[in-house]
């Protein structure tokens, strides 16, 4: 394989996606099921057609790229997603789709008889509708269509409305005839970067549990209301935020993490005691008992905080999934492929969520990580090396060759 032309191949594709959703601060905003994500999928279609591939769109808007009119009895799926968080980077998800196109191009170029489709799933990030991996959940049957009406974006538009507008179907379905799913992704943490390693072979994925806490304080005049008479929702929220950090730290020996990533306060003005706060809480880990301890502590101590302050609250589950163990036979095959190519690797868990979690419900799933600079991700400074995409893609091709023998 000629890696110089592989770099220019990837670079040329990367450049085509580059302007879509560009922000003035240097990053990108390509929210799931929004106009920029649509443009990313349209661009993928243009690129794929230009390469002589065929593109299909499923009922959820996920894109699949294959070679010609090949009607496979069974096929491998490789890929990732094309949406981003607000002010995010250009590598999260996109690297996996680029890798898929590179592998597909090699298969075509070397006339290999390997049945593969490249997927770009819709709306992997939870930042658009508060729920992650929506496209892959719809195509693996792990979401109920009734959920779509409850999922709303910042404009208050429900996912069901958006689906109606685009002509997508809210009915989940289960992809058929899939042999396995392999996703290349940037690590989004610092393990590979600090070890100076190029490749991680992922063993498990820490699934997120997400909750909304509505704190129903009392809006009052900030000058005329004595301190002891207040039901300040923001002060109650401050205690909960510290509690979440403390619970996460306590469980960090089990690799559990806990974050308050959303805070919305009303009315959010200088001379009013805050009457209402919404917090978005994200708890993740690979040890279910440890995650449950954080959750139990959160529920119990939140109740104590609110009772002490005489404040009502609503604690709502947004989504809950269990940690996923990736398929051992796939991990071993990926390791064999890497060894055959003399590429060093480490086995590692994933702290971030991925479409592979959903695909693992219907088929054997595996993942390859490549480093991102300083482990920075979900950030405009996210950066990955396209050489590493090539290295990871070579492992995927070698794996596919072995599996197709
Ligand atoms: C996906 O990027 C996640 O939030 O883990
Ligand atoms: Mn992401
Ligand atoms: Mn991602």
CSV table of C-alpha atoms and ligand atoms in Angstrom, one decimal:
chain,number,residue,atom,x,y,z
A,1,UNK,CA,0.0,0.0,0.0
A,2,UNK,CA,1.3,3.4,-0.9
A,3,UNK,CA,0.9,5.4,2.3
A,4,UNK,CA,1.8,8.8,0.6
A,5,UNK,CA,-1.2,8.5,-1.7
A,6,UNK,CA,-3.3,7.2,1.3
A,7,UNK,CA,-2.5,10.4,3.2
A,8,UNK,CA,-3.5,12.6,0.2
A,9,UNK,CA,-6.6,10.5,-0.3
A,10,UNK,CA,-7.7,11.1,3.4
A,11,UNK,CA,-6.6,14.7,3.3
A,12,UNK,CA,-8.7,15.4,0.2
A,13,UNK,CA,-11.8,13.9,1.9
A,14,UNK,CA,-11.1,15.6,5.2
A,15,UNK,CA,-10.8,19.0,3.3
A,16,UNK,CA,-14.3,18.5,1.7
A,17,UNK,CA,-15.9,18.0,5.1
A,18,UNK,CA,-13.8,20.8,6.7
A,19,UNK,CA,-16.0,23.9,6.0
A,20,UNK,CA,-19.3,22.3,7.1
A,21,UNK,CA,-20.5,23.8,10.4
A,22,UNK,CA,-17.3,25.8,10.8
A,23,UNK,CA,-17.3,28.1,13.8
A,24,UNK,CA,-15.5,31.4,14.1
A,25,UNK,CA,-13.6,30.0,17.0
A,26,UNK,CA,-11.9,27.3,14.8
A,27,UNK,CA,-14.1,24.3,15.7
A,28,UNK,CA,-17.3,22.9,14.2
A,29,UNK,CA,-20.9,22.6,15.2
A,30,UNK,CA,-22.7,19.8,13.4
A,31,UNK,CA,-25.6,18.8,15.6
A,32,UNK,CA,-27.3,15.5,15.0
A,33,UNK,CA,-30.4,15.7,12.8
A,34,UNK,CA,-29.6,19.3,12.1
A,35,UNK,CA,-28.8,21.2,8.9
A,36,UNK,CA,-25.0,20.7,9.3
A,37,UNK,CA,-25.2,17.0,9.9
A,38,UNK,CA,-27.4,16.8,6.8
A,39,UNK,CA,-24.7,18.6,4.8
A,40,UNK,CA,-22.1,16.1,6.2
A,41,UNK,CA,-24.2,13.2,4.9
A,42,UNK,CA,-24.8,14.9,1.6
A,43,UNK,CA,-21.1,15.5,1.3
A,44,UNK,CA,-20.4,11.8,2.1
A,45,UNK,CA,-22.8,10.9,-0.7
A,46,UNK,CA,-21.0,13.2,-3.2
A,47,UNK,CA,-17.6,11.9,-2.2
A,48,UNK,CA,-18.8,8.2,-2.3
A,49,UNK,CA,-20.4,8.6,-5.7
A,50,UNK,CA,-17.2,10.4,-7.0
A,51,UNK,CA,-15.2,7.3,-5.8
A,52,UNK,CA,-17.6,5.0,-7.7
A,53,UNK,CA,-19.4,3.7,-4.6
A,54,UNK,CA,-23.1,3.3,-4.0
A,55,UNK,CA,-24.9,5.0,-1.2
A,56,UNK,CA,-28.1,4.0,0.6
A,57,UNK,CA,-30.0,5.8,3.3
A,58,UNK,CA,-32.0,3.9,5.8
A,59,UNK,CA,-35.3,4.9,7.4
A,60,UNK,CA,-33.4,6.7,10.2
A,61,UNK,CA,-31.2,8.8,7.9
A,62,UNK,CA,-28.1,6.7,8.5
A,63,UNK,CA,-25.9,6.5,5.4
A,64,UNK,CA,-24.3,3.2,4.1
A,65,UNK,CA,-21.7,3.1,1.4
A,66,UNK,CA,-20.9,0.0,-0.6
A,67,UNK,CA,-19.1,-1.2,-3.7
A,68,UNK,CA,-21.3,-1.1,-6.8
A,69,UNK,CA,-24.5,-3.0,-6.8
A,70,UNK,CA,-23.0,-5.8,-4.8
A,71,UNK,CA,-25.9,-7.5,-3.0
A,72,UNK,CA,-24.3,-9.2,-0.1
A,73,UNK,CA,-25.8,-12.2,1.6
A,74,UNK,CA,-23.9,-11.1,4.7
A,75,UNK,CA,-21.6,-8.2,5.2
A,76,UNK,CA,-19.2,-6.5,7.6
A,77,UNK,CA,-19.9,-2.9,8.7
A,78,UNK,CA,-17.2,-0.4,9.4
A,79,UNK,CA,-17.7,3.3,10.2
A,80,UNK,CA,-18.8,5.8,12.8
A,81,UNK,CA,-20.7,9.1,12.9
A,82,UNK,CA,-20.5,12.6,11.3
A,83,UNK,CA,-22.2,14.8,13.9
A,84,UNK,CA,-20.3,16.9,16.5
A,85,UNK,CA,-20.9,18.6,19.8
A,86,UNK,CA,-21.4,22.4,19.7
A,87,UNK,CA,-17.9,24.0,19.2
A,88,UNK,CA,-16.4,20.5,18.8
A,89,UNK,CA,-13.6,19.1,16.8
A,90,UNK,CA,-13.3,17.8,13.3
A,91,UNK,CA,-12.0,14.3,14.1
A,92,UNK,CA,-14.5,12.8,16.5
A,93,UNK,CA,-16.5,10.3,14.4
A,94,UNK,CA,-15.2,11.6,11.1
A,95,UNK,CA,-12.0,9.6,11.4
A,96,UNK,CA,-14.0,6.4,11.6
A,97,UNK,CA,-16.0,7.3,8.5
A,98,UNK,CA,-12.8,8.3,6.6
A,99,UNK,CA,-11.2,5.1,7.7
A,100,UNK,CA,-14.2,3.2,6.3
A,101,UNK,CA,-13.9,4.9,3.0
A,102,UNK,CA,-10.1,4.2,2.9
A,103,UNK,CA,-10.7,0.5,3.6
A,104,UNK,CA,-13.4,0.3,1.0
A,105,UNK,CA,-11.2,2.0,-1.5
A,106,UNK,CA,-8.4,-0.5,-0.8
A,107,UNK,CA,-10.9,-3.4,-1.3
A,108,UNK,CA,-11.9,-2.0,-4.6
A,109,UNK,CA,-8.4,-1.1,-5.7
A,110,UNK,CA,-7.0,-4.6,-4.9
A,111,UNK,CA,-10.1,-6.3,-6.1
A,112,UNK,CA,-10.6,-8.1,-2.8
A,113,UNK,CA,-13.7,-10.1,-2.4
A,114,UNK,CA,-14.7,-8.8,1.0
A,115,UNK,CA,-18.4,-7.8,1.6
A,116,UNK,CA,-18.2,-4.5,3.5
A,117,UNK,CA,-20.4,-1.5,4.0
A,118,UNK,CA,-19.3,1.8,5.5
A,119,UNK,CA,-21.8,3.4,7.8
A,120,UNK,CA,-22.2,7.0,9.0
A,121,UNK,CA,-24.7,6.8,11.8
A,122,UNK,CA,-26.9,9.8,12.7
A,123,UNK,CA,-26.8,11.8,15.9
A,124,UNK,CA,-24.2,9.9,18.0
A,125,UNK,CA,-23.7,12.9,20.3
A,126,UNK,CA,-26.2,13.5,23.1
A,127,UNK,CA,-25.8,17.3,22.7
A,128,UNK,CA,-28.5,17.7,20.1
A,129,UNK,CA,-31.5,15.8,21.7
A,130,UNK,CA,-30.1,14.8,25.1
A,131,UNK,CA,-29.8,11.2,24.0
A,132,UNK,CA,-26.7,9.6,22.4
A,133,UNK,CA,-26.4,7.1,19.5
A,134,UNK,CA,-29.9,7.8,18.1
A,135,UNK,CA,-29.2,6.6,14.5
A,136,UNK,CA,-27.6,3.4,15.6
A,137,UNK,CA,-30.2,2.8,18.3
A,138,UNK,CA,-33.0,3.0,15.6
A,139,UNK,CA,-31.2,0.6,13.3
A,140,UNK,CA,-30.6,-1.9,16.1
A,141,UNK,CA,-34.0,-1.7,17.7
A,142,UNK,CA,-32.8,-0.4,21.1
A,143,UNK,CA,-35.0,2.7,21.2
A,144,UNK,CA,-38.8,2.9,21.3
A,145,UNK,CA,-40.5,5.1,18.7
A,146,UNK,CA,-42.5,6.6,21.6
A,147,UNK,CA,-39.2,8.1,23.0
A,148,UNK,CA,-38.8,10.2,19.9
A,149,UNK,CA,-41.6,12.6,20.8
A,150,UNK,CA,-40.1,13.2,24.2
A,151,UNK,CA,-36.6,14.0,22.9
A,152,UNK,CA,-36.4,17.8,22.2
A,153,UNK,CA,-33.6,20.0,20.9
A,154,UNK,CA,-32.8,23.5,22.2
A,155,UNK,CA,-35.5,25.0,20.0
A,156,UNK,CA,-38.1,22.8,21.7
A,157,UNK,CA,-38.5,20.8,18.5
A,158,UNK,CA,-39.1,17.1,19.1
A,159,UNK,CA,-37.2,14.5,17.2
A,160,UNK,CA,-40.5,13.2,16.0
A,161,UNK,CA,-41.2,16.6,14.4
A,162,UNK,CA,-37.8,16.6,12.8
A,163,UNK,CA,-38.3,13.1,11.4
A,164,UNK,CA,-41.6,14.1,9.9
A,165,UNK,CA,-40.0,17.1,8.3
A,166,UNK,CA,-37.2,15.0,6.8
A,167,UNK,CA,-39.5,12.0,5.9
A,168,UNK,CA,-37.6,9.6,8.2
A,169,UNK,CA,-39.4,6.8,10.1
A,170,UNK,CA,-39.5,6.8,13.9
A,171,UNK,CA,-40.0,3.0,13.8
A,172,UNK,CA,-36.9,1.2,15.0
A,173,UNK,CA,-35.7,-1.8,12.9
A,174,UNK,CA,-33.0,-4.3,13.2
A,175,UNK,CA,-30.3,-4.5,10.5
A,176,UNK,CA,-30.1,-7.9,9.0
A,177,UNK,CA,-27.2,-10.1,7.7
A,178,UNK,CA,-24.5,-8.2,9.6
A,179,UNK,CA,-21.3,-10.3,10.2
A,180,UNK,CA,-19.7,-7.8,12.6
A,181,UNK,CA,-19.1,-4.1,13.2
A,182,UNK,CA,-15.7,-2.4,13.6
A,183,UNK,CA,-15.3,1.2,14.5
A,184,UNK,CA,-12.1,3.3,14.4
A,185,UNK,CA,-12.3,6.3,16.6
A,186,UNK,CA,-10.0,8.8,18.3
A,187,UNK,CA,-9.5,7.9,21.9
A,188,UNK,CA,-10.7,11.2,23.3
A,189,UNK,CA,-8.6,10.7,26.4
A,190,UNK,CA,-4.9,10.8,27.2
A,191,UNK,CA,-3.9,7.1,27.6
A,192,UNK,CA,-2.4,6.6,24.1
A,193,UNK,CA,-1.0,10.1,24.0
A,194,UNK,CA,0.9,9.7,27.3
A,195,UNK,CA,2.1,6.2,26.5
A,196,UNK,CA,3.2,7.3,23.0
A,197,UNK,CA,1.2,4.5,21.5
A,198,UNK,CA,-0.5,4.6,18.1
A,199,UNK,CA,-3.2,2.0,18.5
A,200,UNK,CA,-5.6,1.0,21.2
A,201,UNK,CA,-7.8,-2.2,20.9
A,202,UNK,CA,-10.9,-1.5,22.9
A,203,UNK,CA,-12.1,-4.1,25.3
A,204,UNK,CA,-15.2,-2.4,26.8
A,205,UNK,CA,-17.2,0.8,26.6
A,206,UNK,CA,-18.3,2.8,29.6
A,207,UNK,CA,-22.0,3.4,29.0
A,208,UNK,CA,-23.5,6.6,30.2
A,209,UNK,CA,-26.5,7.1,32.4
A,210,UNK,CA,-28.1,10.5,32.1
A,211,UNK,CA,-30.4,12.3,34.4
A,212,UNK,CA,-32.2,15.7,34.6
A,213,UNK,CA,-32.7,17.3,38.0
A,214,UNK,CA,-35.2,20.1,38.1
A,215,UNK,CA,-34.9,22.2,41.2
A,216,UNK,CA,-38.1,24.1,42.0
A,217,UNK,CA,-37.1,26.9,44.3
A,218,UNK,CA,-38.9,30.2,44.7
A,219,UNK,CA,-38.2,33.3,42.6
A,220,UNK,CA,-37.9,36.3,44.9
A,221,UNK,CA,-36.7,39.8,45.1
A,222,UNK,CA,-32.9,39.7,45.7
A,223,UNK,CA,-33.0,42.9,47.8
A,224,UNK,CA,-36.1,42.5,49.8
A,225,UNK,CA,-35.9,38.7,50.7
A,226,UNK,CA,-33.8,38.0,53.9
A,227,UNK,CA,-31.4,35.2,53.5
A,228,UNK,CA,-33.2,32.8,55.9
A,229,UNK,CA,-36.5,33.2,54.0
A,230,UNK,CA,-35.1,32.1,50.6
A,231,UNK,CA,-35.6,29.0,48.5
A,232,UNK,CA,-32.7,29.6,46.2
A,233,UNK,CA,-32.6,27.0,43.5
A,234,UNK,CA,-29.1,27.9,42.3
A,235,UNK,CA,-27.6,27.5,45.8
A,236,UNK,CA,-29.3,24.1,46.1
A,237,UNK,CA,-27.8,23.3,42.6
A,238,UNK,CA,-24.4,24.3,43.8
A,239,UNK,CA,-24.5,21.7,46.5
A,240,UNK,CA,-25.7,19.0,44.1
A,241,UNK,CA,-22.8,19.9,41.7
A,242,UNK,CA,-20.3,19.4,44.4
A,243,UNK,CA,-22.0,16.2,45.5
A,244,UNK,CA,-21.7,14.8,42.0
A,245,UNK,CA,-18.0,15.6,41.9
A,246,UNK,CA,-17.5,14.1,45.3
A,247,UNK,CA,-19.4,10.8,44.4
A,248,UNK,CA,-17.4,10.5,41.1
A,249,UNK,CA,-14.1,11.0,42.9
A,250,UNK,CA,-15.0,8.4,45.5
A,251,UNK,CA,-15.7,5.8,42.8
A,252,UNK,CA,-12.8,6.8,40.5
A,253,UNK,CA,-10.8,3.8,41.6
A,254,UNK,CA,-13.3,1.8,39.6
A,255,UNK,CA,-12.9,4.2,36.6
A,256,UNK,CA,-16.3,5.7,37.2
A,257,UNK,CA,-16.8,9.4,36.4
A,258,UNK,CA,-19.7,11.8,37.1
A,259,UNK,CA,-20.3,15.2,35.6
A,260,UNK,CA,-22.8,18.0,35.7
A,261,UNK,CA,-22.6,19.2,32.1
A,262,UNK,CA,-25.8,21.3,31.9
A,263,UNK,CA,-27.0,24.1,34.1
A,264,UNK,CA,-30.0,26.2,33.2
A,265,UNK,CA,-31.2,28.8,35.6
A,266,UNK,CA,-34.3,30.9,35.6
A,267,UNK,CA,-34.8,33.8,35.4
A,268,UNK,CA,-30.9,34.3,35.3
A,269,UNK,CA,-30.9,38.0,36.2
A,270,UNK,CA,-28.9,40.0,38.6
A,271,UNK,CA,-31.6,41.2,41.0
A,272,UNK,CA,-33.7,38.0,41.4
A,273,UNK,CA,-33.2,35.0,43.7
A,274,UNK,CA,-33.1,32.0,41.3
A,275,UNK,CA,-36.4,30.2,41.2
A,276,UNK,CA,-35.6,27.3,38.9
A,277,UNK,CA,-32.5,25.3,37.9
A,278,UNK,CA,-32.2,22.4,35.6
A,279,UNK,CA,-29.1,20.2,35.9
A,280,UNK,CA,-28.0,17.6,33.3
A,281,UNK,CA,-26.0,14.8,35.1
A,282,UNK,CA,-23.9,12.3,33.2
A,283,UNK,CA,-22.5,9.2,35.1
A,284,UNK,CA,-20.3,6.7,33.4
A,285,UNK,CA,-18.2,3.7,34.1
A,286,UNK,CA,-17.4,0.1,33.3
A,287,UNK,CA,-18.4,-1.3,36.7
A,288,UNK,CA,-22.1,-1.4,37.1
A,289,UNK,CA,-22.0,-1.7,40.9
A,290,UNK,CA,-19.8,1.4,41.1
A,291,UNK,CA,-22.2,3.4,38.8
A,292,UNK,CA,-25.1,2.3,41.0
A,293,UNK,CA,-23.3,3.5,44.1
A,294,UNK,CA,-22.9,6.9,42.6
A,295,UNK,CA,-26.6,6.9,41.6
A,296,UNK,CA,-27.8,5.8,45.0
A,297,UNK,CA,-25.7,8.4,46.7
A,298,UNK,CA,-26.9,11.1,44.4
A,299,UNK,CA,-30.6,10.3,44.9
A,300,UNK,CA,-30.2,10.0,48.7
A,301,UNK,CA,-28.1,13.1,49.3
A,302,UNK,CA,-30.1,15.2,46.8
A,303,UNK,CA,-33.2,14.4,48.8
A,304,UNK,CA,-31.4,15.4,52.0
A,305,UNK,CA,-30.2,18.7,50.4
A,306,UNK,CA,-33.7,19.6,49.1
A,307,UNK,CA,-35.4,18.6,52.4
A,308,UNK,CA,-33.0,20.7,54.4
A,309,UNK,CA,-33.7,23.7,52.1
A,310,UNK,CA,-37.4,23.0,51.9
A,311,UNK,CA,-37.2,22.9,48.1
A,312,UNK,CA,-39.2,20.6,45.7
A,313,UNK,CA,-37.4,18.8,42.9
A,314,UNK,CA,-37.9,16.3,40.1
A,315,UNK,CA,-35.3,13.7,39.3
A,316,UNK,CA,-35.8,12.3,35.8
A,317,UNK,CA,-33.9,9.5,33.9
A,318,UNK,CA,-33.0,10.6,30.4
A,319,UNK,CA,-31.2,7.5,29.3
A,320,UNK,CA,-29.6,4.5,30.9
A,321,UNK,CA,-27.4,1.9,29.3
A,322,UNK,CA,-25.1,-0.7,30.8
A,323,UNK,CA,-21.4,-0.9,30.2
A,324,UNK,CA,-20.6,-3.0,27.1
A,325,UNK,CA,-18.0,-5.7,26.8
A,326,UNK,CA,-16.8,-5.9,23.2
A,327,UNK,CA,-16.6,-9.3,21.5
A,328,UNK,CA,-13.5,-11.3,22.7
A,329,UNK,CA,-13.1,-13.1,19.3
A,330,UNK,CA,-13.0,-9.8,17.5
A,331,UNK,CA,-10.5,-8.4,20.0
A,332,UNK,CA,-8.3,-11.4,19.5
A,333,UNK,CA,-8.5,-11.2,15.7
A,334,UNK,CA,-7.7,-7.4,15.7
A,335,UNK,CA,-4.7,-8.2,17.9
A,336,UNK,CA,-3.6,-10.9,15.5
A,337,UNK,CA,-4.0,-8.5,12.6
A,338,UNK,CA,-1.9,-5.8,14.4
A,339,UNK,CA,0.8,-8.3,15.2
A,340,UNK,CA,1.0,-9.5,11.7
A,341,UNK,CA,1.5,-5.9,10.6
A,342,UNK,CA,4.1,-5.3,13.3
A,343,UNK,CA,1.9,-2.5,14.8
A,344,UNK,CA,2.2,-2.1,18.6
A,345,UNK,CA,-1.0,-1.7,20.5
A,346,UNK,CA,-2.5,-1.7,24.0
A,347,UNK,CA,-5.8,-3.2,25.1
A,348,UNK,CA,-7.9,-0.6,26.8
A,349,UNK,CA,-11.5,0.4,27.9
A,350,UNK,CA,-13.3,3.3,26.3
A,351,UNK,CA,-14.5,6.1,28.7
A,352,UNK,CA,-16.5,7.7,25.9
A,353,UNK,CA,-19.7,6.2,24.4
A,354,UNK,CA,-19.8,5.0,20.8
A,355,UNK,CA,-22.2,3.6,18.2
A,356,UNK,CA,-20.3,0.3,18.8
A,357,UNK,CA,-22.3,0.0,22.0
A,358,UNK,CA,-25.5,-0.3,20.0
A,359,UNK,CA,-24.1,-2.5,17.3
A,360,UNK,CA,-22.9,-4.9,20.1
A,361,UNK,CA,-26.6,-5.6,20.7
A,362,UNK,CA,-27.0,-7.2,17.3
A,363,UNK,CA,-23.6,-8.4,16.2
A,364,UNK,CA,-20.0,-8.9,17.2
A,365,UNK,CA,-18.5,-5.5,17.7
A,366,UNK,CA,-14.9,-4.2,18.0
A,367,UNK,CA,-13.2,-0.9,18.1
A,368,UNK,CA,-9.8,0.6,17.3
A,369,UNK,CA,-8.6,3.7,19.0
A,370,UNK,CA,-6.0,6.1,17.6
A,371,UNK,CA,-4.6,9.0,19.8
A,372,UNK,CA,-5.7,12.6,19.7
A,373,UNK,CA,-3.3,15.4,20.5
A,374,UNK,CA,-3.0,15.6,24.3
A,375,UNK,CA,-6.1,13.6,24.6
A,376,UNK,CA,-8.2,16.7,23.9
A,377,UNK,CA,-11.7,16.1,22.5
A,378,UNK,CA,-15.2,17.7,22.4
A,379,UNK,CA,-13.1,20.8,22.0
A,380,UNK,CA,-12.1,23.1,19.1
A,381,UNK,CA,-8.5,22.1,19.7
A,382,UNK,CA,-9.2,18.4,19.0
A,383,UNK,CA,-6.5,17.1,16.5
A,384,UNK,CA,-5.6,13.7,15.2
A,385,UNK,CA,-3.0,12.5,12.8
A,386,UNK,CA,-4.3,11.1,9.6
A,387,UNK,CA,-1.3,8.7,9.5
A,388,UNK,CA,-2.7,7.0,12.5
A,389,UNK,CA,-6.1,6.7,10.7
A,390,UNK,CA,-4.1,4.8,8.0
A,391,UNK,CA,-2.4,2.6,10.6
A,392,UNK,CA,-5.7,1.7,12.2
A,393,UNK,CA,-7.3,1.1,8.8
A,394,UNK,CA,-4.6,-1.3,7.8
A,395,UNK,CA,-5.4,-3.4,10.9
A,396,UNK,CA,-9.1,-3.3,10.0
A,397,UNK,CA,-8.3,-4.5,6.4
A,398,UNK,CA,-6.1,-7.2,7.7
A,399,UNK,CA,-8.8,-8.3,10.1
A,400,UNK,CA,-11.4,-8.3,7.3
A,401,UNK,CA,-9.1,-10.4,5.1
A,402,UNK,CA,-8.6,-13.0,7.9
A,403,UNK,CA,-12.3,-13.1,8.6
A,404,UNK,CA,-13.2,-13.6,4.9
A,405,UNK,CA,-10.9,-16.5,4.3
B,1,LIG,C1,-19.7,10.7,22.9
B,1,LIG,O1,-18.9,11.4,22.4
B,1,LIG,C2,-19.8,10.7,24.4
B,1,LIG,O2,-20.4,11.6,24.9
B,1,LIG,O3,-19.3,9.7,25.0
B,2,LIG,MN1,-18.2,12.8,20.7
B,3,LIG,MN1,-17.6,10.0,18.6
